[in-house]
GROMACS .gro file of C-alpha atoms in nm:
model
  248
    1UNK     CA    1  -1.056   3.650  -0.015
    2UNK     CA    2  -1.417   3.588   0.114
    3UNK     CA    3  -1.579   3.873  -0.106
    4UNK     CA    4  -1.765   3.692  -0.310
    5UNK     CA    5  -1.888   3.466   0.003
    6UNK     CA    6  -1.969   3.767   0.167
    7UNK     CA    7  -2.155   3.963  -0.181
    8UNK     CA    8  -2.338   3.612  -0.232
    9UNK     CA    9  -2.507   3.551   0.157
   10UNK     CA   10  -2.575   3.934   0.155
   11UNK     CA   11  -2.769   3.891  -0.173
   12UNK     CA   12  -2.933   3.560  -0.045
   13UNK     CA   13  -3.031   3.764   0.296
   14UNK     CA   14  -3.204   4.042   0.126
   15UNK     CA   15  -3.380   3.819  -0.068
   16UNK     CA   16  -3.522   3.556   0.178
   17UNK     CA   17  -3.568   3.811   0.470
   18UNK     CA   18  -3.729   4.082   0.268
   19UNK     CA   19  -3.750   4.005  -0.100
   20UNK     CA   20  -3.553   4.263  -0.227
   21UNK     CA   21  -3.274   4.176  -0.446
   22UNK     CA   22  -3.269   4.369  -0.719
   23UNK     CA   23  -3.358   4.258  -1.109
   24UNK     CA   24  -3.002   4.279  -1.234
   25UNK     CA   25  -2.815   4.156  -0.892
   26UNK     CA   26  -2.656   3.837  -0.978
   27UNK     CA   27  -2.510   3.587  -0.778
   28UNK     CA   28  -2.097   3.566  -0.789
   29UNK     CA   29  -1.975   3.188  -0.948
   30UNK     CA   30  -1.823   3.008  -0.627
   31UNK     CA   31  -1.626   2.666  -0.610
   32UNK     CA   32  -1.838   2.397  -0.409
   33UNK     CA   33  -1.559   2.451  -0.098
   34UNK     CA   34  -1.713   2.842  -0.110
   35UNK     CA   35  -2.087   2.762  -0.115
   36UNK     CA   36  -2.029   2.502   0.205
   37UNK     CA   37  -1.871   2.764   0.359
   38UNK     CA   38  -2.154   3.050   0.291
   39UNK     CA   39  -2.367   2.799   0.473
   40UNK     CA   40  -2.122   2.787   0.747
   41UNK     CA   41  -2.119   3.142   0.786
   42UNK     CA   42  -2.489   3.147   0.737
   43UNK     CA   43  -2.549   2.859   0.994
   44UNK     CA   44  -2.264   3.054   1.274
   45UNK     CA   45  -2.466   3.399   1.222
   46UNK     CA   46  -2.785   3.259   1.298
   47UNK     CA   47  -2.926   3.342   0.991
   48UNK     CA   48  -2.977   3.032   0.817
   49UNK     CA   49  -3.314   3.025   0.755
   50UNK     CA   50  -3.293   3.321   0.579
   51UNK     CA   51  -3.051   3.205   0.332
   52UNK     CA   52  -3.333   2.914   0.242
   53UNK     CA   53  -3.575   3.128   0.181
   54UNK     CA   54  -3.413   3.296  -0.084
   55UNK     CA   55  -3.208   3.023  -0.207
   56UNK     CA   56  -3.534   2.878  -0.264
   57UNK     CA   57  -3.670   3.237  -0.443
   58UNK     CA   58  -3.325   3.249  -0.653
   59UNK     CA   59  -3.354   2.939  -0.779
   60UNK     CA   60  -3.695   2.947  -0.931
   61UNK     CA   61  -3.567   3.224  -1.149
   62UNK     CA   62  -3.253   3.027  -1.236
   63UNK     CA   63  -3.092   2.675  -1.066
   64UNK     CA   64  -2.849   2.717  -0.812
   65UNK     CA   65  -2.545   2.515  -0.751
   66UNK     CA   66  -2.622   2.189  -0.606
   67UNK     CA   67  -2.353   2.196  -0.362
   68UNK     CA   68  -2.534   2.519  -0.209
   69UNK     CA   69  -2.855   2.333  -0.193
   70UNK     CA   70  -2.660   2.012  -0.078
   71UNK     CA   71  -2.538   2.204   0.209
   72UNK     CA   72  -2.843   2.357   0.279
   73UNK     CA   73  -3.045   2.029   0.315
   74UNK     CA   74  -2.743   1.912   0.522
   75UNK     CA   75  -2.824   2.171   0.794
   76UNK     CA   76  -3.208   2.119   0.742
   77UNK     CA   77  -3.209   2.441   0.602
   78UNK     CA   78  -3.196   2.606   0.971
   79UNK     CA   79  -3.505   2.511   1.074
   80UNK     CA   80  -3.369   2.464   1.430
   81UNK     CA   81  -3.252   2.841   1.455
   82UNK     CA   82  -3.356   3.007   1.779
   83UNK     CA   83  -3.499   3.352   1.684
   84UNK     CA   84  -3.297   3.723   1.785
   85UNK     CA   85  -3.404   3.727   2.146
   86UNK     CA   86  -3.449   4.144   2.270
   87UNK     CA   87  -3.697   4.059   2.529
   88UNK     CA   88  -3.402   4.171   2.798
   89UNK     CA   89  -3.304   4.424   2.602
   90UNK     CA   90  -3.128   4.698   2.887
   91UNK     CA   91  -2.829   4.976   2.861
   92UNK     CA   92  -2.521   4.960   3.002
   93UNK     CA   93  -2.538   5.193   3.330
   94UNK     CA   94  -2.756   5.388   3.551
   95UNK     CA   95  -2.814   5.693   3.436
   96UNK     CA   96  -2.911   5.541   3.064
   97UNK     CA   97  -3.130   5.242   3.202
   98UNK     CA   98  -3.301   5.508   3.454
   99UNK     CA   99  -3.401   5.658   3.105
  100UNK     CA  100  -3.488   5.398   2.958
  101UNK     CA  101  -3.719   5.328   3.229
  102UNK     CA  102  -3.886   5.633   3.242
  103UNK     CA  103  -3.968   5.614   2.870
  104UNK     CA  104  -4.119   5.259   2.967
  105UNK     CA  105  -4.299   5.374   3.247
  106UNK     CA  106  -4.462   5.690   3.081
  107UNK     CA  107  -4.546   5.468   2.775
  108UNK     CA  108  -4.729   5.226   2.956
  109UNK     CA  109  -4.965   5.453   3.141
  110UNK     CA  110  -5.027   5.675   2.875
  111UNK     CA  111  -5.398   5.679   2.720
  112UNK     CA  112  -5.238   5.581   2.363
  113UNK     CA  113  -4.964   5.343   2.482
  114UNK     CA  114  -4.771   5.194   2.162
  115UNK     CA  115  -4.692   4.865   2.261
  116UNK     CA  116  -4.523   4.805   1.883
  117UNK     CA  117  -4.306   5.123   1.926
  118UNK     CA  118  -4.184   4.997   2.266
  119UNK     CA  119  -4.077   4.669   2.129
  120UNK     CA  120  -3.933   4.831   1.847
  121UNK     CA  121  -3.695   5.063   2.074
  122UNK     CA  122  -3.593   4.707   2.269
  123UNK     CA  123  -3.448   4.588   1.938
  124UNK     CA  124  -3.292   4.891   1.881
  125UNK     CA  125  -3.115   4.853   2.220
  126UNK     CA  126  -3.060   4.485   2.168
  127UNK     CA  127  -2.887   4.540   1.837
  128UNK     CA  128  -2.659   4.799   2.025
  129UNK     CA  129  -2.570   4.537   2.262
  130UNK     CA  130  -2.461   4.271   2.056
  131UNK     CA  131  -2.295   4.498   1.834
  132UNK     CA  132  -2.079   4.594   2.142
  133UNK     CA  133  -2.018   4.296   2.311
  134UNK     CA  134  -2.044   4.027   2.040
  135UNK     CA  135  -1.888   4.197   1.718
  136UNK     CA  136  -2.208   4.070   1.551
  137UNK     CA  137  -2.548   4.203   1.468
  138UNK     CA  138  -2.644   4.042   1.123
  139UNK     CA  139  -2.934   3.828   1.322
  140UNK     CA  140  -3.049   4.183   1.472
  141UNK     CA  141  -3.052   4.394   1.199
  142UNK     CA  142  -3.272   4.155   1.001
  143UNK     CA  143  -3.508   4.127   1.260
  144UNK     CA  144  -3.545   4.538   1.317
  145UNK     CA  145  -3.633   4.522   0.946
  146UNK     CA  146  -3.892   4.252   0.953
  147UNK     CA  147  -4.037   4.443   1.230
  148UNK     CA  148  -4.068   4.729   1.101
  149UNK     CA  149  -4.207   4.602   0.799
  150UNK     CA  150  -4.473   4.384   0.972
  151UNK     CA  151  -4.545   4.647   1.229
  152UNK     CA  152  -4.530   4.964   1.049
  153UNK     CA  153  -4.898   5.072   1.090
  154UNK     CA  154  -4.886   5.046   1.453
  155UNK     CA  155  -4.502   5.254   1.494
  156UNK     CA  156  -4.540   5.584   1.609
  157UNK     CA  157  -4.211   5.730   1.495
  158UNK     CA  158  -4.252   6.037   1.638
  159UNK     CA  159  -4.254   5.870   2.011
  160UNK     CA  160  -3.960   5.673   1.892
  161UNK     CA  161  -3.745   5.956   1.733
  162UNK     CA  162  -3.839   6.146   2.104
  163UNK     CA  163  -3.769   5.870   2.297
  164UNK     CA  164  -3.403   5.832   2.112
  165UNK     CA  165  -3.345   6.168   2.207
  166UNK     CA  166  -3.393   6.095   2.523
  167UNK     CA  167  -3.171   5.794   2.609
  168UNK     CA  168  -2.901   5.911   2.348
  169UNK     CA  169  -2.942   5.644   2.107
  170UNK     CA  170  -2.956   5.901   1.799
  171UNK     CA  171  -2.641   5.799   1.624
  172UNK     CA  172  -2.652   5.413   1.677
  173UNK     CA  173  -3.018   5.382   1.581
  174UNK     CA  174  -2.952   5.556   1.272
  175UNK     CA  175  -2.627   5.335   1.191
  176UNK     CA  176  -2.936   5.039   1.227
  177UNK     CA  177  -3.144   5.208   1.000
  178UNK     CA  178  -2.803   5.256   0.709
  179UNK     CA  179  -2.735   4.879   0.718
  180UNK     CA  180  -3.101   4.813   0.629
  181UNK     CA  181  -3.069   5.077   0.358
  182UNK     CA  182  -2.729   4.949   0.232
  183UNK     CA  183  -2.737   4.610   0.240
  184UNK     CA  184  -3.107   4.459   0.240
  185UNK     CA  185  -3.274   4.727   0.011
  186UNK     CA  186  -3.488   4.907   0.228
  187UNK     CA  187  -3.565   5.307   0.156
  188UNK     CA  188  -3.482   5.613   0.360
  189UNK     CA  189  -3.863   5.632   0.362
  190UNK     CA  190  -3.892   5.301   0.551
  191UNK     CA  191  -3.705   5.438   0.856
  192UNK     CA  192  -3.827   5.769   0.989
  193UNK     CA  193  -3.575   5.752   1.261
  194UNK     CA  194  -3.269   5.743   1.042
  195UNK     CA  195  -3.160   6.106   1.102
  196UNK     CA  196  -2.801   6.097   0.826
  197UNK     CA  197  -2.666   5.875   0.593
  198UNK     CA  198  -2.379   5.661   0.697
  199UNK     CA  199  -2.140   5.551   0.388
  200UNK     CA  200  -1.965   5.285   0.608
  201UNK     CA  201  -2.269   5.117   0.721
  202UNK     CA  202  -2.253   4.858   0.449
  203UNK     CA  203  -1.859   4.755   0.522
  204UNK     CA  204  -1.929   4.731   0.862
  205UNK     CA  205  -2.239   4.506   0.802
  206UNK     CA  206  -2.026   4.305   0.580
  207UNK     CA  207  -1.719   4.298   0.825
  208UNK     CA  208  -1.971   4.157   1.023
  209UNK     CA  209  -2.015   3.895   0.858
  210UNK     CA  210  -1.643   3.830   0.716
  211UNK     CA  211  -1.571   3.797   1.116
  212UNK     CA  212  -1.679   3.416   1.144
  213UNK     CA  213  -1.398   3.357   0.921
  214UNK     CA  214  -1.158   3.536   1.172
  215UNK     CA  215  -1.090   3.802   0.926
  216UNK     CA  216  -1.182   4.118   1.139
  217UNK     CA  217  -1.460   4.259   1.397
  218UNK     CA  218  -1.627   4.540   1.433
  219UNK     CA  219  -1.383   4.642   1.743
  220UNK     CA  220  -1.081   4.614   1.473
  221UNK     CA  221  -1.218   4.740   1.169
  222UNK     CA  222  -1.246   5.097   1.225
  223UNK     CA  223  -1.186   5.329   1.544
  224UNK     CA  224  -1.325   5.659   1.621
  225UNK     CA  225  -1.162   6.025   1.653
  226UNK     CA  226  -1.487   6.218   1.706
  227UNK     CA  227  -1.659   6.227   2.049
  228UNK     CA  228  -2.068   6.199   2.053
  229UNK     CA  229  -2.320   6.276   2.319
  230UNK     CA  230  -2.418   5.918   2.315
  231UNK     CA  231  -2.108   5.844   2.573
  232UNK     CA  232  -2.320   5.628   2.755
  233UNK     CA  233  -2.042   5.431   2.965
  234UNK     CA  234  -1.738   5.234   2.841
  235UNK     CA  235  -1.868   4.945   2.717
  236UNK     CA  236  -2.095   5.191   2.510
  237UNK     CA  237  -1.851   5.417   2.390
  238UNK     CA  238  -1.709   5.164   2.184
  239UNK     CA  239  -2.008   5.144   2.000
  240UNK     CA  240  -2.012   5.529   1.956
  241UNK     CA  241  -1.676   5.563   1.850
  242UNK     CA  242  -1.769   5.292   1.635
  243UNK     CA  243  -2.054   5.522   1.481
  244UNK     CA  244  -1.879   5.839   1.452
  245UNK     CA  245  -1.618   5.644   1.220
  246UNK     CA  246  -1.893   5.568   0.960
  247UNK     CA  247  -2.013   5.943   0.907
  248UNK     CA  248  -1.585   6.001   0.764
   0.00000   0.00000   0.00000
């Protein structure tokens, strides 16, 4: 029912976040009732402002429908969105956070500390947080790829892909990097830390969005039947589980 909604903001996002939609990607025909709603979903996912910026890109190439612009202007185009917060970015029990800390610790006094990398291994974490306890992570993802596309001189992924391995956030990282691939147009290339492909990373981004209109969540949409190292704690095995589904 809310495929094309869901086709449509996905093609808007990758445009306005990152300018990738492709050449031949075209938007889906909506009623007006489906373009209010896009902005809805858009507004409820924090992610407005994205949606602006490339309705604004789309329709230079060709008009949009005025009820999508309509509804933009209505919402001031999310102007008023608060940005994806990771500054508290933390795991879910000792032994993990005690990691964590280490890694922060040893970074910091090191003679070649990478400040970027650090703050690129808090969204990381933050993204597996919301994904666990908020069934969302659109907001999150977009703003681990416009990091790592502003920052990527000063990313030392070879202190990131060690410091993964060290807190066990292999699997879920790399489920990050597949949602970038799959749905906003980013390359393998892009994101050294992506270890495997993951063919249900897109769904799972989309379910993510189909969830603000109470369709399904990432806790309902798929379960898991193959255990990972990453068992962090309970709260975080949900998110494993929910990893280990997307490599079936």
């Amino acid at each position: 029912m809310h495929t094309a909604i869901t086709h449509n903001l996905i093609m808007l996002l990758a445009q306005g976040a990152f300018n990738n939609t492709p050449p031949e990607a075209r938007l889906t025909p909506m009623s007006p009732h489906k373009w209010r709603r896009l902005v809805d979903a858009a507004a409820e996912l924090n992610v407005l402002r994205f949606v602006e910026r490339g309705t604004e890109s789309l329709n230079a190439i060709k008009p949009l429908p005025p009820t999508l612009m309509a509804a933009l202007d209505a919402r001031n185009g999310g102007k008023d969105e608060v940005p994806f917060d990771y500054s508290s970015a933390h795991l879910f029990n000792h032994w993990t956070q005690k990691r964590l800390e280490e890694v922060q610790e040893e970074e910091m006094n090191s003679q070649d500390t990478s400040e970027e990398t650090l703050t690129l291994l808090d969204i990381i974490i933050k993204n597996a947080e919301h994904i666990v306890t908020k069934d969302t992570c659109i907001d999150g993802i977009i703003t681990l790829g416009r990091y790592i596309r502003e920052h990527k001189g000063g990313i030392d992924y070879n202190k990131l892909r060690s410091w993964l391995s060290h807190i066990g956030l292999v699997q879920i990282a790399s489920m990050e990097g597949n949602m970038l691939i799959s749905c906003m147009g980013f390359t393998a290339e892009e994101l050294p830390f992506v270890t495997k492909p993951f063919p249900k990373a897109r769904r799972l981004f989309m379910n993510s969005v189909t969830k603000v209109f109470g369709k399904h969540s990432f806790s309902t949409a798929t379960r898991m039947n193959v255990a990972m190292l990453e068992t962090i704690s309970h709260r975080f095995v949900s998110a494993i589980t929910l990893v280990t589904d997307i490599e079936e």
